[in-house]
mmCIF file of C-alpha atoms (C1' of nucleotides) in Angstrom:
data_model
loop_
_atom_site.group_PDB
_atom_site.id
_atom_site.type_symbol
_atom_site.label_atom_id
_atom_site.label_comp_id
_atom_site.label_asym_id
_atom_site.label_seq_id
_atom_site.Cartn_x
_atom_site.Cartn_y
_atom_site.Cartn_z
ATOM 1 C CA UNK A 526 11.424 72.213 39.093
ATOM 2 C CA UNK A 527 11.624 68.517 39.713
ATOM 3 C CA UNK A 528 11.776 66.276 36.771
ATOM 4 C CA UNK A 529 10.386 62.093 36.518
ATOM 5 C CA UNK A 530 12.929 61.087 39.197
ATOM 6 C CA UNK A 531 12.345 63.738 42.161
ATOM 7 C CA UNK A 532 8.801 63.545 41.267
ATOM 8 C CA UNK A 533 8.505 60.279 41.452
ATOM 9 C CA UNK A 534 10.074 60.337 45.542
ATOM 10 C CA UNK A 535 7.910 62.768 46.060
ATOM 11 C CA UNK A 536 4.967 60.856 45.104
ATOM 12 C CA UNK A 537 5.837 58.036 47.315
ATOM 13 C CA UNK A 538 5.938 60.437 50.241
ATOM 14 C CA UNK A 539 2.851 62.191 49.588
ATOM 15 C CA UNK A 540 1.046 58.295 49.194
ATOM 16 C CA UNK A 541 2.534 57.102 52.627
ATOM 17 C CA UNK A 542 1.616 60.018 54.413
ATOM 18 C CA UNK A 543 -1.894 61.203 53.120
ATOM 19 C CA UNK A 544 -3.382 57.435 52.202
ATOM 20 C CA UNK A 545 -6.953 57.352 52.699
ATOM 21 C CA UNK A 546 -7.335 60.883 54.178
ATOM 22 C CA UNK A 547 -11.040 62.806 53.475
ATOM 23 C CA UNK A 548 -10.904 66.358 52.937
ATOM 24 C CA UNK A 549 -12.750 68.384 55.501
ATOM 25 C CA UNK A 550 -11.970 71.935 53.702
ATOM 26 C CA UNK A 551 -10.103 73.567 50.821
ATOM 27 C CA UNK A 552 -8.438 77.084 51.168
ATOM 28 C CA UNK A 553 -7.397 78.879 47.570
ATOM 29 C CA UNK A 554 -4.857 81.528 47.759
ATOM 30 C CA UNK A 555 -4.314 82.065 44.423
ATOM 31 C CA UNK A 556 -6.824 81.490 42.145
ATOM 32 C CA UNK A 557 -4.758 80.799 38.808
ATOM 33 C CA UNK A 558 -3.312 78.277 40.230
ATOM 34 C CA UNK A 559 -6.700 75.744 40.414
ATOM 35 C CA UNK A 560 -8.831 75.150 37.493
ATOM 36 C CA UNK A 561 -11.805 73.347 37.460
ATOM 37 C CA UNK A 562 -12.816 73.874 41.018
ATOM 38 C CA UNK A 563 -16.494 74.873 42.537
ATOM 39 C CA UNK A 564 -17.161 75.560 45.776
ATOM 40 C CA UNK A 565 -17.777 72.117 48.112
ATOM 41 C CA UNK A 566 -16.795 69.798 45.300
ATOM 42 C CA UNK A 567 -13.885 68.055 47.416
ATOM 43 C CA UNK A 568 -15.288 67.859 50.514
ATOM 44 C CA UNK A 569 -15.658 64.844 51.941
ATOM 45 C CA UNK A 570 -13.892 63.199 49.687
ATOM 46 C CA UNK A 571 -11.081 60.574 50.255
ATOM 47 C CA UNK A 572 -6.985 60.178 48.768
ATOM 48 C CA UNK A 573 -7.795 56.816 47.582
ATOM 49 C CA UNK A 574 -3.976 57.115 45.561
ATOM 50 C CA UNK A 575 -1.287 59.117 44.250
ATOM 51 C CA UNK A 576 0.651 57.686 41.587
ATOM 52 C CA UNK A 577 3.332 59.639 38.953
ATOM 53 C CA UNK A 578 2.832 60.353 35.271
ATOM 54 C CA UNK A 579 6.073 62.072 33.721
ATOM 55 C CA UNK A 580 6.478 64.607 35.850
ATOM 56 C CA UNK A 581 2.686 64.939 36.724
ATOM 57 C CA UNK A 582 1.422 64.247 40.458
ATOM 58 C CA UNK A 583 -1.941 63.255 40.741
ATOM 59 C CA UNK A 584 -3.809 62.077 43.309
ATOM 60 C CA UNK A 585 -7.175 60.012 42.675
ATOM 61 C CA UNK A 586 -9.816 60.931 45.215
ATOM 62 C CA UNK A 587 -13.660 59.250 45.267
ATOM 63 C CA UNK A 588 -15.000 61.188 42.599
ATOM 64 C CA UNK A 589 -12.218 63.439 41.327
ATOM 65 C CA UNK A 590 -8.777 63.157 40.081
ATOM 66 C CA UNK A 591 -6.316 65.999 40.738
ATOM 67 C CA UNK A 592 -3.718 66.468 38.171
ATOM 68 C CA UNK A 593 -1.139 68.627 39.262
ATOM 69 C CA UNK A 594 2.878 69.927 38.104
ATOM 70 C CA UNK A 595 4.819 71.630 40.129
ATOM 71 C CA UNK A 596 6.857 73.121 37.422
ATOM 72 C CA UNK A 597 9.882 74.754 38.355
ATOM 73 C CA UNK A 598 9.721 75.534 42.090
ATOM 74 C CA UNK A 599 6.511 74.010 43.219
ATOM 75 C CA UNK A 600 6.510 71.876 46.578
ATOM 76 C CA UNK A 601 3.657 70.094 48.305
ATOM 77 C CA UNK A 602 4.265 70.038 52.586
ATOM 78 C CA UNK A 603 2.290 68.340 54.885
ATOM 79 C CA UNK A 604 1.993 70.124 58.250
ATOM 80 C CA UNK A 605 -0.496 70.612 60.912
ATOM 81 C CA UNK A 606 -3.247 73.458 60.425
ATOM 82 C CA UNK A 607 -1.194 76.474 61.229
ATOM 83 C CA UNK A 608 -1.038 79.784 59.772
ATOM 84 C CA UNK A 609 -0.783 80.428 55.638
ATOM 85 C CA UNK A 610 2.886 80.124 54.766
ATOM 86 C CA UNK A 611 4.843 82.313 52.557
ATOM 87 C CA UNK A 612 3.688 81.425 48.867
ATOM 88 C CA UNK A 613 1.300 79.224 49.782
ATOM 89 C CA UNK A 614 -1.043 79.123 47.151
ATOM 90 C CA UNK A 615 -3.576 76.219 47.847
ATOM 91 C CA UNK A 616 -4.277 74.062 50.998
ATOM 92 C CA UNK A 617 -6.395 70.735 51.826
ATOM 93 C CA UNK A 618 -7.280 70.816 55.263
ATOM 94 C CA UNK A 619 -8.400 66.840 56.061
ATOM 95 C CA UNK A 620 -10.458 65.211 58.892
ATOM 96 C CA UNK A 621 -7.605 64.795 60.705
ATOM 97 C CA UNK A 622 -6.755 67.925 61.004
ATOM 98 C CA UNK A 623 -3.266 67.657 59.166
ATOM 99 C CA UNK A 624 -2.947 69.853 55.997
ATOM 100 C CA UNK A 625 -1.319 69.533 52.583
ATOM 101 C CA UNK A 626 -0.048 72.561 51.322
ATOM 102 C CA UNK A 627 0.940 73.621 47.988
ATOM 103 C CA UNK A 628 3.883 75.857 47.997
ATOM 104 C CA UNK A 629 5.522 77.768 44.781
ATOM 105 C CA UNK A 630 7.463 81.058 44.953
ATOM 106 C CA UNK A 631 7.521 82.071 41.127
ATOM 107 C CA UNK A 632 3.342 80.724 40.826
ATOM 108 C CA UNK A 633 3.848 78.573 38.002
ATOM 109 C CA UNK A 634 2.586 75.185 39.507
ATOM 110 C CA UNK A 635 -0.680 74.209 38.378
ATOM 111 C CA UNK A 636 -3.442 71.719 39.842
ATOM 112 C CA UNK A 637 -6.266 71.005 37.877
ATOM 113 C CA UNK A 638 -9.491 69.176 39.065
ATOM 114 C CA UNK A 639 -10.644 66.823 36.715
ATOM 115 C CA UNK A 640 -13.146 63.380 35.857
ATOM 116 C CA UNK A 641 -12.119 60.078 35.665
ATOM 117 C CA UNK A 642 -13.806 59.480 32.662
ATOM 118 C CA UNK A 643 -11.636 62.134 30.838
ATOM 119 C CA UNK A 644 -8.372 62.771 32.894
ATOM 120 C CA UNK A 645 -6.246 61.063 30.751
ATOM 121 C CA UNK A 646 -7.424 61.766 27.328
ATOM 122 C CA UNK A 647 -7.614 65.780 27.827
ATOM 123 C CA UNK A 648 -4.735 68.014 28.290
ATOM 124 C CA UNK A 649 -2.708 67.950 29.760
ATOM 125 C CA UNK A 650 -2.036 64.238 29.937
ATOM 126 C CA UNK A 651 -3.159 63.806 26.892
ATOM 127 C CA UNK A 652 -0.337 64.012 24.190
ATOM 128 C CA UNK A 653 2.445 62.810 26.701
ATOM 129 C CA UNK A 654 5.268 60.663 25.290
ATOM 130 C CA UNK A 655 6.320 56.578 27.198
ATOM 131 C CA UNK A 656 8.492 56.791 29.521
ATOM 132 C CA UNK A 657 12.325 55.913 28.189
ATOM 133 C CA UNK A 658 11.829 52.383 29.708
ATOM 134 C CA UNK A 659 8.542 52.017 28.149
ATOM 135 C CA UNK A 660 10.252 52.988 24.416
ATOM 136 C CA UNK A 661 11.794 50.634 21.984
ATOM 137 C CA UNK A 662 14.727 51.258 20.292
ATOM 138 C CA UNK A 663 12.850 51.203 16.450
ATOM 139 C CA UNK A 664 10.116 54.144 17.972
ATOM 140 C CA UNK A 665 12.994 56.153 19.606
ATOM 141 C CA UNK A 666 15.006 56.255 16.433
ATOM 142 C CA UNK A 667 12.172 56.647 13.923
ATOM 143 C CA UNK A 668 10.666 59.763 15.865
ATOM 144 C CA UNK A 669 14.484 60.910 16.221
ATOM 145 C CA UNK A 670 14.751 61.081 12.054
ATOM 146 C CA UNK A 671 11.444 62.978 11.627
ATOM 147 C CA UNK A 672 12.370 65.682 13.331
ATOM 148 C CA UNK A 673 14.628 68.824 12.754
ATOM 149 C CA UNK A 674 15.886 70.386 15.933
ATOM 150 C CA UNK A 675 18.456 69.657 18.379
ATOM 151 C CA UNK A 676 18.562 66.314 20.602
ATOM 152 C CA UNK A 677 18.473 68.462 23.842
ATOM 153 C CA UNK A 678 15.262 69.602 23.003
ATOM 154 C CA UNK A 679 14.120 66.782 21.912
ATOM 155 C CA UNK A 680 14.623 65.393 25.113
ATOM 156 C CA UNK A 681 12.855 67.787 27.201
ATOM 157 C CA UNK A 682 9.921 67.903 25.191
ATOM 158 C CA UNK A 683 7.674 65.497 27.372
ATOM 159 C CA UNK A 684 5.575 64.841 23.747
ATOM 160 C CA UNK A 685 8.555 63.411 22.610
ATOM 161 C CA UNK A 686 10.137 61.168 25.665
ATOM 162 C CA UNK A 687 9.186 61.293 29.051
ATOM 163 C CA UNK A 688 10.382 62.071 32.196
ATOM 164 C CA UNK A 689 13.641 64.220 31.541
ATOM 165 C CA UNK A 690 14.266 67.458 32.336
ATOM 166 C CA UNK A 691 17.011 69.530 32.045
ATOM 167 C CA UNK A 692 19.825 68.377 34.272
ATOM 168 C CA UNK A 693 19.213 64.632 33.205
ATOM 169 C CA UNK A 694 18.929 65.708 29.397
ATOM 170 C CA UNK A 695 22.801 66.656 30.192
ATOM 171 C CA UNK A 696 23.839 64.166 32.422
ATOM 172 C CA UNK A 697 22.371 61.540 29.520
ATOM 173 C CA UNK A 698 24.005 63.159 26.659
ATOM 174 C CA UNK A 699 27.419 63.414 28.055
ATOM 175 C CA UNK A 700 26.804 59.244 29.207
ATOM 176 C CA UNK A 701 26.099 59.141 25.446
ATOM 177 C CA UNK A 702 28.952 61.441 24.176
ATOM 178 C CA UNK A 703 26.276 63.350 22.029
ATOM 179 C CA UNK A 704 26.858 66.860 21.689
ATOM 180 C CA UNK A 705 23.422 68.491 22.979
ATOM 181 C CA UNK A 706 23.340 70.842 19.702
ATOM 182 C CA UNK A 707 23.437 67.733 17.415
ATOM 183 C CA UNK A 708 20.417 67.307 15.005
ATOM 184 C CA UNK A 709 17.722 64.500 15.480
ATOM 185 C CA UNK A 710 17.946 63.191 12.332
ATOM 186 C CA UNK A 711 21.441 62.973 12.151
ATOM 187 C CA UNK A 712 21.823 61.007 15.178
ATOM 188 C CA UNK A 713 22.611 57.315 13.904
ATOM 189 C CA UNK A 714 20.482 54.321 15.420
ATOM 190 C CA UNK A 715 23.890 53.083 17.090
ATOM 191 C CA UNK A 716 23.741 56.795 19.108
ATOM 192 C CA UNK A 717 20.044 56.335 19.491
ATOM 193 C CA UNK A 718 20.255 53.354 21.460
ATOM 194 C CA UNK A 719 23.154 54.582 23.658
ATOM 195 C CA UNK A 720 20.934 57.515 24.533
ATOM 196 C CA UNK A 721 17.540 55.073 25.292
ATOM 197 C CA UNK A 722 19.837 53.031 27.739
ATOM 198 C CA UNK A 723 21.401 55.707 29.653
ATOM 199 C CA UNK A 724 18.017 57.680 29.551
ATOM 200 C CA UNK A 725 16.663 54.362 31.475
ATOM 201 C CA UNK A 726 19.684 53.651 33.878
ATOM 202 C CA UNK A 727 20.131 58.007 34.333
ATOM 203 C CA UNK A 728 16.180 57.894 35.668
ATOM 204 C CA UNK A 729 16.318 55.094 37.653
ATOM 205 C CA UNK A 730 19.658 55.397 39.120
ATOM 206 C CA UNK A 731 18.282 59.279 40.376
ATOM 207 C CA UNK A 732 15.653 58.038 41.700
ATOM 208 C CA UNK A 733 16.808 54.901 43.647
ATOM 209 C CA UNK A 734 19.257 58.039 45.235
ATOM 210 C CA UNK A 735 15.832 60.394 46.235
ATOM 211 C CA UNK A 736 16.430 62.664 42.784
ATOM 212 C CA UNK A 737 18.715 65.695 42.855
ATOM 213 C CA UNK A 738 18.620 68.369 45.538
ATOM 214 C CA UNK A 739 20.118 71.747 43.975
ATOM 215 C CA UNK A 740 20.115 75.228 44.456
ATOM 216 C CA UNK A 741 19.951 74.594 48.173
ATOM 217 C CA UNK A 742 16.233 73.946 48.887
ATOM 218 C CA UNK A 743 14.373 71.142 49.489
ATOM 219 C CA UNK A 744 12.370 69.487 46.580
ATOM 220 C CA UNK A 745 9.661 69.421 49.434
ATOM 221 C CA UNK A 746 9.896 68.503 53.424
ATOM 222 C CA UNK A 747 11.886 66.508 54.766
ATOM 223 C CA UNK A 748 12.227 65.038 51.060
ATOM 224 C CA UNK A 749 16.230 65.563 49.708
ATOM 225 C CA UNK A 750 17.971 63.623 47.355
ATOM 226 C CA UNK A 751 21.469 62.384 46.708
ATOM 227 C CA UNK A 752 22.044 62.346 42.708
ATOM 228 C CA UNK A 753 23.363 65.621 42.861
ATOM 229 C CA UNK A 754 26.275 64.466 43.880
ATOM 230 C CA UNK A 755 26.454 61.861 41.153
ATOM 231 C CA UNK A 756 25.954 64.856 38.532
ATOM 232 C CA UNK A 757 29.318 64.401 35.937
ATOM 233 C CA UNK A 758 28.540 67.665 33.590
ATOM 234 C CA UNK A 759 25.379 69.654 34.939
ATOM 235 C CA UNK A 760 26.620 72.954 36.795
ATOM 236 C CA UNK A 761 29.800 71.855 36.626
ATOM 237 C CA UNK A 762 30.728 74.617 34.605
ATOM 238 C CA UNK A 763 34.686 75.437 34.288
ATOM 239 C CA UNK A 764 35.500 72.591 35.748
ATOM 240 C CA UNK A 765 37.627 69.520 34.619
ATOM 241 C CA UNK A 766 35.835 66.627 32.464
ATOM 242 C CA UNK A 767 35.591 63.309 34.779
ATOM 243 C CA UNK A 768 36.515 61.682 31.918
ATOM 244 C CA UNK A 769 39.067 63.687 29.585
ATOM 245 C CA UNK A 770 39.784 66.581 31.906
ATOM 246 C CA UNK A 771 38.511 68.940 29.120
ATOM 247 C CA UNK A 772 37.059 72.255 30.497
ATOM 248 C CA UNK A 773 33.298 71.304 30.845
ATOM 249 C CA UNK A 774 31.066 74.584 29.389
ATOM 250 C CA UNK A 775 28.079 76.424 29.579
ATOM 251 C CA UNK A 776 26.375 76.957 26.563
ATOM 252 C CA UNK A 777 22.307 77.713 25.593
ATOM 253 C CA UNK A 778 20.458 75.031 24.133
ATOM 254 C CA UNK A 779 16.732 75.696 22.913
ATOM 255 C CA UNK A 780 16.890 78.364 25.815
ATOM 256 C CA UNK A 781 17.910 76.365 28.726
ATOM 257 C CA UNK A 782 21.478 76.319 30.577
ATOM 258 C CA UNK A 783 23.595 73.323 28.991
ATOM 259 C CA UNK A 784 26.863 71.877 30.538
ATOM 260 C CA UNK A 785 28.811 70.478 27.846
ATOM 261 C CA UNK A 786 32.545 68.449 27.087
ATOM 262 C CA UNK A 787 33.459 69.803 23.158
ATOM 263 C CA UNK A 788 35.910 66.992 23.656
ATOM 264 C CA UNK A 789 33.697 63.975 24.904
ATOM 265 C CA UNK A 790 30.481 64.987 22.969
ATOM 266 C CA UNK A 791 30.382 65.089 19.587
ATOM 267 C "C1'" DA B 175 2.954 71.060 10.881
ATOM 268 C "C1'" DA B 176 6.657 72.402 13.410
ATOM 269 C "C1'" DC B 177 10.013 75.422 15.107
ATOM 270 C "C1'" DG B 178 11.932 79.254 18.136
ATOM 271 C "C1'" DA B 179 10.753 82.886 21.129
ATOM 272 C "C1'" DA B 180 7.978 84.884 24.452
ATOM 273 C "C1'" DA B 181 5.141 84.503 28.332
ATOM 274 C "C1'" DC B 182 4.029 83.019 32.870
ATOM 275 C "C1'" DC B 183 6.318 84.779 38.094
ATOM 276 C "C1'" DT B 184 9.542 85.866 42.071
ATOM 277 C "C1'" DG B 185 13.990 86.098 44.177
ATOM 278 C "C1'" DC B 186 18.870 85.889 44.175
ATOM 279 C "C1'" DG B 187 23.606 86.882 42.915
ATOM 280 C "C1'" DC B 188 26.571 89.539 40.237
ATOM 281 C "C1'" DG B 189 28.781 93.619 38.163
ATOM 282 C "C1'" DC B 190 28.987 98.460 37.989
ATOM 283 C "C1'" DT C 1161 24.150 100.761 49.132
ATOM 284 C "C1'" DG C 1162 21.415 100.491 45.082
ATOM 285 C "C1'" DC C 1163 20.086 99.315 40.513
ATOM 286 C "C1'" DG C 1164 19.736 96.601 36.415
ATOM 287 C "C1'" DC C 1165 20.523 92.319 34.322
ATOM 288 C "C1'" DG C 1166 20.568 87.483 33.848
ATOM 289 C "C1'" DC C 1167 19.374 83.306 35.551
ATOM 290 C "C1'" DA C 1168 16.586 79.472 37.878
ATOM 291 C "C1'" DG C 1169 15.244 71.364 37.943
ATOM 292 C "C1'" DG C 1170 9.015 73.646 33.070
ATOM 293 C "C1'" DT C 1171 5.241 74.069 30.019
ATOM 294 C "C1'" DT C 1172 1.984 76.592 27.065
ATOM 295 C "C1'" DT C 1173 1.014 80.015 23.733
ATOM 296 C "C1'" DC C 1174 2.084 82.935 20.025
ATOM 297 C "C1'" DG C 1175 4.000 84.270 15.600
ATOM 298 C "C1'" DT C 1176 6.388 82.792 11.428
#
DNA sequence: AACGAAACCTGCGCGC
DNA sequence: TGCGCGCAGGTTTCGT
């Protein structure tokens, strides 16, 4: 669900509140959604950080590193230890007594226990891209001619760039005036830098403002954001173009729900 | 090698 | 009211 900038407020929640917590007992719900796990190998060990990698959470314990997404609907809650809730998949129970909780109604979330010595050079953290901020102009636009399909999906594909997701893909191309459809290598390194810098100043902007909060639930307690108000094409569908006044549409792109000006982007 | 489509899941809103 | 369909902020796997 949450892409580099909700993740990313998230993270800094989950690092305030759980810092330097030990783990007294881990309850599995539903199995798929661990890998890597044996019975006692958590206990007693401490959060000694979370940090953010795209839109990876992961948490660094004393001997383990969990490496976790929370895909599309995933949320992590702290509460007390009360009773299972509704999708709750996974729990950390700590010394304390408070709990994290892993949440995800459709069960595509995924933690994954994993070594230090390996966690970044296996999947899946393996083959991820830099982060826009991290990518200079020359890389951007070189990777952009080799390959063949559209920018939008260039843009999601976290091998490719990091970070983005679907409603900042659109909210970057229409900053750009791209049209999402557009091939890579027909993009010109003029339009290539254009859609670095508003990749950077999209990202951080969202995430100085808490992310996006859509579809009406929480990206996880007590944790909403603000960008969705900021949002010039995404879901917008049908209604007038900030800019031209154009009716903004909804098209498919590589699959996914695109928001589109024909008049702005070309 | 690289692309598009399907798969992974559940719930909600819409049209009939 | 009830049913079927399409859709949801993502990634991996499969087939071509």
């Amino acid at each position: 669900m949450p892409e580099g900038p909700e993740v990313e407020n998230i993270v800094n929640t989950l690092k305030r509140k759980l810092f330097n917590k030990k783990i007294k007992k881990v309850d599995i719900y539903y199995a798929n959604v661990i890998t890597g796990y044996e019975d006692n190998i958590l206990d007693n060990q401490y959060i000694l950080d979370i940090i953010r990698l795209g839109k990876y959470i992961i948490f660094k314990l004393t001997k383990n590193v969990l490496v976790s997404h929370l895909r599309m609907e995933g949320r992590f809650y702290i509460k007390d230890n009360e009773p299972k809730l509704k999708h709750e998949h996974f729990r950390l129970t700590f010394t304390d007594n408070k709990t994290l909780r892993f949440i995800d109604t459709r069960k595509f979330g995924r933690i994954e226990i994993k070594d230090y010595n390996n966690y970044l050079n296996t999947p899946p953290l393996v083959n991820l891209a830099k982060e826009p901020k991290d990518m200079n102009i020359e890389d951007f636009y070189n990777k952009l001619q080799k390959k063949r399909t559209n920018i939008k999906t260039a843009l999601l594909d976290q091998r490719f760039i990091l970070s983005i997701g679907n409603i900042y893909a659109d909210e970057i191309l229409f900053k750009s005036k791209i049209d999402p459809l557009r091939k890579t290598n027909n993009i010109t390194k003029k339009e290539a830098n254009e859609i670095l810098i508003n990749s950077v100043e999209i990202l951080d902007e969202a995430t100085k403002l808490g992310g996006s909060t859509i579809y009406t639930f929480e990206i996880s307690e007590n944790n909403k954001g603000t960008y969705q108000n900021k949002l010039k094409v995404h879901l917008r569908e049908n209604k007038p173009c900030l800019v031209c006044g154009n009716n903004i549409e909804k098209i498919k792109v590589g699959g996914r729900g695109t928001y589109v000006c024909k008049n702005c982007q070309k």
